[in-house]
Amino acid sequence: MKPARTRFAPSPTGFLHVGGVRTALFAWLVAKQTGGQFILRIEDTDKVREVAGSIDHIQDSLKWVGINWDEGPLKQSDRLDIYKQWADKLVAAGRAYADPYSPEELQAFRGQAKAAKKPFLFRDHRPDNPPKWDGKQPLRFKSEPKDYHWTDAVMGELSTGPEVIDDFIIMKSDGYPTYNFAHIVDDAEMNITHVIRSQEFIASVPKYLNLYEALGLSPPILASLPYVMAPAGNKKLSKRDGAKDILDYAQEGFLPEAMINFLATLGWNDDTEQEIFSADELIKKFDLNEVHKGGAHFDERRLVWMDGEWIRGEIEFDDLYKRSKDFWPQSAAGYDDDYKQKVLGVVRERLKFFAELPELSSFFFEDLPVDPELISSHKQLKKLPADELKNLLESARSSLEESDFNIDDLTKRLNNLLEQTAQKPAVLFSLIRIATTQAPASPGLADTLAVLGKDRSLKRIDAQLKTL
Ligand code: GLU
């Protein structure tokens, strides 16, 4: 494979959500798998829509998931003289002209088209003697409408007729180029081999093909990615529909590896059942031609599941512990690494992302008050009279008092207790769990007790006994 040069070209209009980062990821994967380069280009030619801070935010987002760029960030606003030169060339070649019309005149043309029940096309109103372009009027491309057939690396064979091609604006009256012009100039100047972007630009491709021809350029490979769809309904995921800032997931303690894995498999798989992929594996296996043509629905539950898989299976324990640093409950502050590692070791099984850590682990660090609700709302325990619960818990206490609290001994004792009391785990273990954790769920009971230790466990059982 020839080294590819791909780019991600966001406009700095706010944060990136999963759809944007997925586009960046696919472009990055193509560059990496061919030993090529990935370029970050900031398309900031629409000053009205620009949101302060976005450029940093975009870079932070890409850095968080590990999408590193080889060149950039290049800002279009720093390149205005380049677009001007290219525009001048088109003017000189007779392929661009100043648009002399006032907004009112344009509106009148639109009205005429509407009255004639025809689509409005600017090219039907080309001025006979356009003024010399002095940068104050919009500059329009003089198109040569025709049929186009082209291949999109994702969408396949596409074709359109001449009616979709119009004299579009390439330079605005504020001196900035339009996206339609600037991206073509930049992709050419930056030797981009693959334009990988959202499908929203497909309808404009014929116009671009016409402009490439006028500029004497052969177009790069075009790959249009289907939308990431909202979780429900038939609409694309958007910030308006609550699509989150990708960095919110960082805040919630999702692993970037899981995010990459999730994004890559949002509309792509390698035709096997495999779901967990590392970035290195993706670089080897990803194939633009295997990207699904239809939009994939965003499902946050799948991300949560995947993050749990990464927490349990893919990340080395020491590394996982390091990354958990900022997510422990406040009550963990006085505890040493050794104890916190033990806690992480047992809660790892249930943990899906780090923001859940306080909820899953606080009872390891603080004695929570006895909550009578836990028994009165428990499916099995609520059926038993208080004195029976008391007897059961006393038997458990007597046995645990003899234990050295190593995991094997605890396991043996808990099993013996089941036999001795002729109770089901759902009753006996739930009762001991509630007494020692004051939580509706916990990791395996023996594991939990082993980490809590003898003193603490017995003290908590005593507190529960007092309420029975
Ligand atoms: N600036 C465009 C956007 O943010 C980029 C499209 C492209 O990649 O060419 O949607």
mmCIF file with all atom_site columns, C-alpha atoms in Angstrom, residues 43-160:
data_model
loop_
_atom_site.group_PDB
_atom_site.id
_atom_site.type_symbol
_atom_site.label_atom_id
_atom_site.label_alt_id
_atom_site.label_comp_id
_atom_site.label_asym_id
_atom_site.label_entity_id
_atom_site.label_seq_id
_atom_site.pdbx_PDB_ins_code
_atom_site.Cartn_x
_atom_site.Cartn_y
_atom_site.Cartn_z
_atom_site.occupancy
_atom_site.B_iso_or_equiv
_atom_site.pdbx_formal_charge
_atom_site.auth_seq_id
_atom_site.auth_comp_id
_atom_site.auth_asym_id
_atom_site.auth_atom_id
_atom_site.pdbx_PDB_model_num
ATOM 1   C CA . GLU A 1 43  ? -11.253 25.016 8.902   1.00 0.00 ? 43  GLU A CA 1
ATOM 2   C CA . ASP A 1 44  ? -11.859 28.401 10.437  1.00 0.00 ? 44  ASP A CA 1
ATOM 3   C CA . THR A 1 45  ? -13.126 30.396 7.509   1.00 0.00 ? 45  THR A CA 1
ATOM 4   C CA . ASP A 1 46  ? -16.537 31.043 8.977   1.00 0.00 ? 46  ASP A CA 1
ATOM 5   C CA . LYS A 1 47  ? -15.737 33.572 11.654  1.00 0.00 ? 47  LYS A CA 1
ATOM 6   C CA . VAL A 1 48  ? -19.379 33.957 12.653  1.00 0.00 ? 48  VAL A CA 1
ATOM 7   C CA . ARG A 1 49  ? -19.757 30.329 13.700  1.00 0.00 ? 49  ARG A CA 1
ATOM 8   C CA . GLU A 1 50  ? -16.411 30.094 15.456  1.00 0.00 ? 50  GLU A CA 1
ATOM 9   C CA . VAL A 1 51  ? -16.518 29.259 19.161  1.00 0.00 ? 51  VAL A CA 1
ATOM 10  C CA . ALA A 1 52  ? -13.625 30.444 21.312  1.00 0.00 ? 52  ALA A CA 1
ATOM 11  C CA . GLY A 1 53  ? -11.550 27.652 22.800  1.00 0.00 ? 53  GLY A CA 1
ATOM 12  C CA . SER A 1 54  ? -12.652 25.029 20.251  1.00 0.00 ? 54  SER A CA 1
ATOM 13  C CA . ILE A 1 55  ? -9.240  24.588 18.679  1.00 0.00 ? 55  ILE A CA 1
ATOM 14  C CA . ASP A 1 56  ? -7.661  23.611 21.989  1.00 0.00 ? 56  ASP A CA 1
ATOM 15  C CA . HIS A 1 57  ? -10.647 21.485 22.827  1.00 0.00 ? 57  HIS A CA 1
ATOM 16  C CA . ILE A 1 58  ? -10.427 19.611 19.524  1.00 0.00 ? 58  ILE A CA 1
ATOM 17  C CA . GLN A 1 59  ? -6.739  18.929 20.085  1.00 0.00 ? 59  GLN A CA 1
ATOM 18  C CA . ASP A 1 60  ? -7.346  17.778 23.651  1.00 0.00 ? 60  ASP A CA 1
ATOM 19  C CA . SER A 1 61  ? -10.066 15.433 22.423  1.00 0.00 ? 61  SER A CA 1
ATOM 20  C CA . LEU A 1 62  ? -7.842  13.829 19.807  1.00 0.00 ? 62  LEU A CA 1
ATOM 21  C CA . LYS A 1 63  ? -4.942  13.568 22.245  1.00 0.00 ? 63  LYS A CA 1
ATOM 22  C CA . TRP A 1 64  ? -7.136  11.892 24.816  1.00 0.00 ? 64  TRP A CA 1
ATOM 23  C CA . VAL A 1 65  ? -8.069  9.038  22.480  1.00 0.00 ? 65  VAL A CA 1
ATOM 24  C CA . GLY A 1 66  ? -4.509  8.793  21.185  1.00 0.00 ? 66  GLY A CA 1
ATOM 25  C CA . ILE A 1 67  ? -5.069  10.138 17.691  1.00 0.00 ? 67  ILE A CA 1
ATOM 26  C CA . ASN A 1 68  ? -1.796  11.941 17.146  1.00 0.00 ? 68  ASN A CA 1
ATOM 27  C CA . TRP A 1 69  ? -1.215  14.076 14.093  1.00 0.00 ? 69  TRP A CA 1
ATOM 28  C CA . ASP A 1 70  ? 1.929   14.287 12.017  1.00 0.00 ? 70  ASP A CA 1
ATOM 29  C CA . GLU A 1 71  ? 1.325   17.808 10.734  1.00 0.00 ? 71  GLU A CA 1
ATOM 30  C CA . GLY A 1 72  ? -0.695  20.689 12.030  1.00 0.00 ? 72  GLY A CA 1
ATOM 31  C CA . PRO A 1 73  ? -2.819  22.048 13.336  1.00 0.00 ? 73  PRO A CA 1
ATOM 32  C CA . LEU A 1 74  ? -2.825  24.099 10.149  1.00 0.00 ? 74  LEU A CA 1
ATOM 33  C CA . LYS A 1 75  ? -5.320  26.917 10.252  1.00 0.00 ? 75  LYS A CA 1
ATOM 34  C CA . GLN A 1 76  ? -7.058  28.057 7.118   1.00 0.00 ? 76  GLN A CA 1
ATOM 35  C CA . SER A 1 77  ? -7.181  31.622 8.413   1.00 0.00 ? 77  SER A CA 1
ATOM 36  C CA . ASP A 1 78  ? -3.367  31.635 8.216   1.00 0.00 ? 78  ASP A CA 1
ATOM 37  C CA . ARG A 1 79  ? -3.495  30.691 4.558   1.00 0.00 ? 79  ARG A CA 1
ATOM 38  C CA . LEU A 1 80  ? -5.663  33.401 3.037   1.00 0.00 ? 80  LEU A CA 1
ATOM 39  C CA . ASP A 1 81  ? -2.985  34.498 0.581   1.00 0.00 ? 81  ASP A CA 1
ATOM 40  C CA . ILE A 1 82  ? -2.836  30.948 -0.795  1.00 0.00 ? 82  ILE A CA 1
ATOM 41  C CA . TYR A 1 83  ? -6.574  30.847 -1.552  1.00 0.00 ? 83  TYR A CA 1
ATOM 42  C CA . LYS A 1 84  ? -6.296  34.294 -3.106  1.00 0.00 ? 84  LYS A CA 1
ATOM 43  C CA . GLN A 1 85  ? -3.552  33.073 -5.465  1.00 0.00 ? 85  GLN A CA 1
ATOM 44  C CA . TRP A 1 86  ? -5.601  30.068 -6.528  1.00 0.00 ? 86  TRP A CA 1
ATOM 45  C CA . ALA A 1 87  ? -8.652  32.274 -6.995  1.00 0.00 ? 87  ALA A CA 1
ATOM 46  C CA . ASP A 1 88  ? -6.656  34.704 -9.145  1.00 0.00 ? 88  ASP A CA 1
ATOM 47  C CA . LYS A 1 89  ? -5.577  31.798 -11.338 1.00 0.00 ? 89  LYS A CA 1
ATOM 48  C CA . LEU A 1 90  ? -9.176  30.789 -11.882 1.00 0.00 ? 90  LEU A CA 1
ATOM 49  C CA . VAL A 1 91  ? -10.097 34.377 -12.709 1.00 0.00 ? 91  VAL A CA 1
ATOM 50  C CA . ALA A 1 92  ? -7.196  34.603 -15.179 1.00 0.00 ? 92  ALA A CA 1
ATOM 51  C CA . ALA A 1 93  ? -8.303  31.352 -16.809 1.00 0.00 ? 93  ALA A CA 1
ATOM 52  C CA . GLY A 1 94  ? -11.844 32.695 -17.174 1.00 0.00 ? 94  GLY A CA 1
ATOM 53  C CA . ARG A 1 95  ? -13.195 30.161 -14.697 1.00 0.00 ? 95  ARG A CA 1
ATOM 54  C CA . ALA A 1 96  ? -14.258 32.529 -11.941 1.00 0.00 ? 96  ALA A CA 1
ATOM 55  C CA . TYR A 1 97  ? -16.045 35.851 -11.902 1.00 0.00 ? 97  TYR A CA 1
ATOM 56  C CA . ALA A 1 98  ? -17.160 38.527 -9.515  1.00 0.00 ? 98  ALA A CA 1
ATOM 57  C CA . ASP A 1 99  ? -20.787 38.328 -8.479  1.00 0.00 ? 99  ASP A CA 1
ATOM 58  C CA . PRO A 1 100 ? -22.156 41.845 -9.019  1.00 0.00 ? 100 PRO A CA 1
ATOM 59  C CA . TYR A 1 101 ? -25.643 41.335 -7.686  1.00 0.00 ? 101 TYR A CA 1
ATOM 60  C CA . SER A 1 102 ? -27.179 42.857 -4.615  1.00 0.00 ? 102 SER A CA 1
ATOM 61  C CA . PRO A 1 103 ? -29.096 40.599 -2.215  1.00 0.00 ? 103 PRO A CA 1
ATOM 62  C CA . GLU A 1 104 ? -32.326 42.109 -3.598  1.00 0.00 ? 104 GLU A CA 1
ATOM 63  C CA . GLU A 1 105 ? -31.409 41.220 -7.167  1.00 0.00 ? 105 GLU A CA 1
ATOM 64  C CA . LEU A 1 106 ? -30.553 37.685 -6.134  1.00 0.00 ? 106 LEU A CA 1
ATOM 65  C CA . GLN A 1 107 ? -33.862 37.440 -4.333  1.00 0.00 ? 107 GLN A CA 1
ATOM 66  C CA . ALA A 1 108 ? -35.619 38.538 -7.507  1.00 0.00 ? 108 ALA A CA 1
ATOM 67  C CA . PHE A 1 109 ? -33.899 35.749 -9.504  1.00 0.00 ? 109 PHE A CA 1
ATOM 68  C CA . ARG A 1 110 ? -35.037 33.268 -6.906  1.00 0.00 ? 110 ARG A CA 1
ATOM 69  C CA . GLY A 1 111 ? -38.564 34.605 -7.210  1.00 0.00 ? 111 GLY A CA 1
ATOM 70  C CA . GLN A 1 112 ? -38.487 34.194 -10.990 1.00 0.00 ? 112 GLN A CA 1
ATOM 71  C CA . ALA A 1 113 ? -37.293 30.591 -10.710 1.00 0.00 ? 113 ALA A CA 1
ATOM 72  C CA . LYS A 1 114 ? -39.997 29.847 -8.200  1.00 0.00 ? 114 LYS A CA 1
ATOM 73  C CA . ALA A 1 115 ? -42.708 31.384 -10.386 1.00 0.00 ? 115 ALA A CA 1
ATOM 74  C CA . ALA A 1 116 ? -41.478 29.279 -13.315 1.00 0.00 ? 116 ALA A CA 1
ATOM 75  C CA . LYS A 1 117 ? -41.441 26.219 -11.003 1.00 0.00 ? 117 LYS A CA 1
ATOM 76  C CA . LYS A 1 118 ? -37.768 25.693 -11.785 1.00 0.00 ? 118 LYS A CA 1
ATOM 77  C CA . PRO A 1 119 ? -34.923 25.218 -9.342  1.00 0.00 ? 119 PRO A CA 1
ATOM 78  C CA . PHE A 1 120 ? -32.891 28.368 -8.876  1.00 0.00 ? 120 PHE A CA 1
ATOM 79  C CA . LEU A 1 121 ? -29.459 28.075 -10.483 1.00 0.00 ? 121 LEU A CA 1
ATOM 80  C CA . PHE A 1 122 ? -27.109 31.004 -10.354 1.00 0.00 ? 122 PHE A CA 1
ATOM 81  C CA . ARG A 1 123 ? -25.474 29.997 -13.629 1.00 0.00 ? 123 ARG A CA 1
ATOM 82  C CA . ASP A 1 124 ? -28.684 30.967 -15.449 1.00 0.00 ? 124 ASP A CA 1
ATOM 83  C CA . HIS A 1 125 ? -27.936 34.549 -14.423 1.00 0.00 ? 125 HIS A CA 1
ATOM 84  C CA . ARG A 1 126 ? -24.253 34.850 -15.213 1.00 0.00 ? 126 ARG A CA 1
ATOM 85  C CA . PRO A 1 127 ? -23.534 38.555 -15.788 1.00 0.00 ? 127 PRO A CA 1
ATOM 86  C CA . ASP A 1 128 ? -22.432 39.357 -19.336 1.00 0.00 ? 128 ASP A CA 1
ATOM 87  C CA . ASN A 1 129 ? -19.780 41.791 -18.235 1.00 0.00 ? 129 ASN A CA 1
ATOM 88  C CA . PRO A 1 130 ? -18.829 41.011 -14.677 1.00 0.00 ? 130 PRO A CA 1
ATOM 89  C CA . PRO A 1 131 ? -16.858 43.726 -12.906 1.00 0.00 ? 131 PRO A CA 1
ATOM 90  C CA . LYS A 1 132 ? -13.213 43.162 -12.243 1.00 0.00 ? 132 LYS A CA 1
ATOM 91  C CA . TRP A 1 133 ? -12.955 41.167 -9.027  1.00 0.00 ? 133 TRP A CA 1
ATOM 92  C CA . ASP A 1 134 ? -11.510 43.403 -6.338  1.00 0.00 ? 134 ASP A CA 1
ATOM 93  C CA . GLY A 1 135 ? -12.178 41.115 -3.399  1.00 0.00 ? 135 GLY A CA 1
ATOM 94  C CA . LYS A 1 136 ? -15.206 43.105 -2.277  1.00 0.00 ? 136 LYS A CA 1
ATOM 95  C CA . GLN A 1 137 ? -17.720 41.035 -4.193  1.00 0.00 ? 137 GLN A CA 1
ATOM 96  C CA . PRO A 1 138 ? -18.141 37.284 -3.787  1.00 0.00 ? 138 PRO A CA 1
ATOM 97  C CA . LEU A 1 139 ? -16.169 35.351 -6.390  1.00 0.00 ? 139 LEU A CA 1
ATOM 98  C CA . ARG A 1 140 ? -18.064 32.591 -8.162  1.00 0.00 ? 140 ARG A CA 1
ATOM 99  C CA . PHE A 1 141 ? -16.778 29.522 -9.931  1.00 0.00 ? 141 PHE A CA 1
ATOM 100 C CA . LYS A 1 142 ? -17.804 29.399 -13.586 1.00 0.00 ? 142 LYS A CA 1
ATOM 101 C CA . SER A 1 143 ? -18.974 25.819 -13.764 1.00 0.00 ? 143 SER A CA 1
ATOM 102 C CA . GLU A 1 144 ? -19.241 23.525 -16.765 1.00 0.00 ? 144 GLU A CA 1
ATOM 103 C CA . PRO A 1 145 ? -22.217 21.367 -15.835 1.00 0.00 ? 145 PRO A CA 1
ATOM 104 C CA . LYS A 1 146 ? -22.133 17.763 -16.995 1.00 0.00 ? 146 LYS A CA 1
ATOM 105 C CA . ASP A 1 147 ? -22.797 14.178 -15.919 1.00 0.00 ? 147 ASP A CA 1
ATOM 106 C CA . TYR A 1 148 ? -20.519 12.602 -13.363 1.00 0.00 ? 148 TYR A CA 1
ATOM 107 C CA . HIS A 1 149 ? -19.882 9.005  -12.415 1.00 0.00 ? 149 HIS A CA 1
ATOM 108 C CA . TRP A 1 150 ? -17.504 8.402  -9.595  1.00 0.00 ? 150 TRP A CA 1
ATOM 109 C CA . THR A 1 151 ? -16.547 5.817  -7.034  1.00 0.00 ? 151 THR A CA 1
ATOM 110 C CA . ASP A 1 152 ? -16.749 6.567  -3.363  1.00 0.00 ? 152 ASP A CA 1
ATOM 111 C CA . ALA A 1 153 ? -14.524 4.276  -1.300  1.00 0.00 ? 153 ALA A CA 1
ATOM 112 C CA . VAL A 1 154 ? -17.368 3.665  1.143   1.00 0.00 ? 154 VAL A CA 1
ATOM 113 C CA . MET A 1 155 ? -20.569 4.338  -0.758  1.00 0.00 ? 155 MET A CA 1
ATOM 114 C CA . GLY A 1 156 ? -19.570 2.696  -4.042  1.00 0.00 ? 156 GLY A CA 1
ATOM 115 C CA . GLU A 1 157 ? -20.602 3.857  -7.514  1.00 0.00 ? 157 GLU A CA 1
ATOM 116 C CA . LEU A 1 158 ? -22.389 7.202  -7.637  1.00 0.00 ? 158 LEU A CA 1
ATOM 117 C CA . SER A 1 159 ? -23.630 9.355  -10.451 1.00 0.00 ? 159 SER A CA 1
ATOM 118 C CA . THR A 1 160 ? -25.427 12.647 -11.031 1.00 0.00 ? 160 THR A CA 1
#
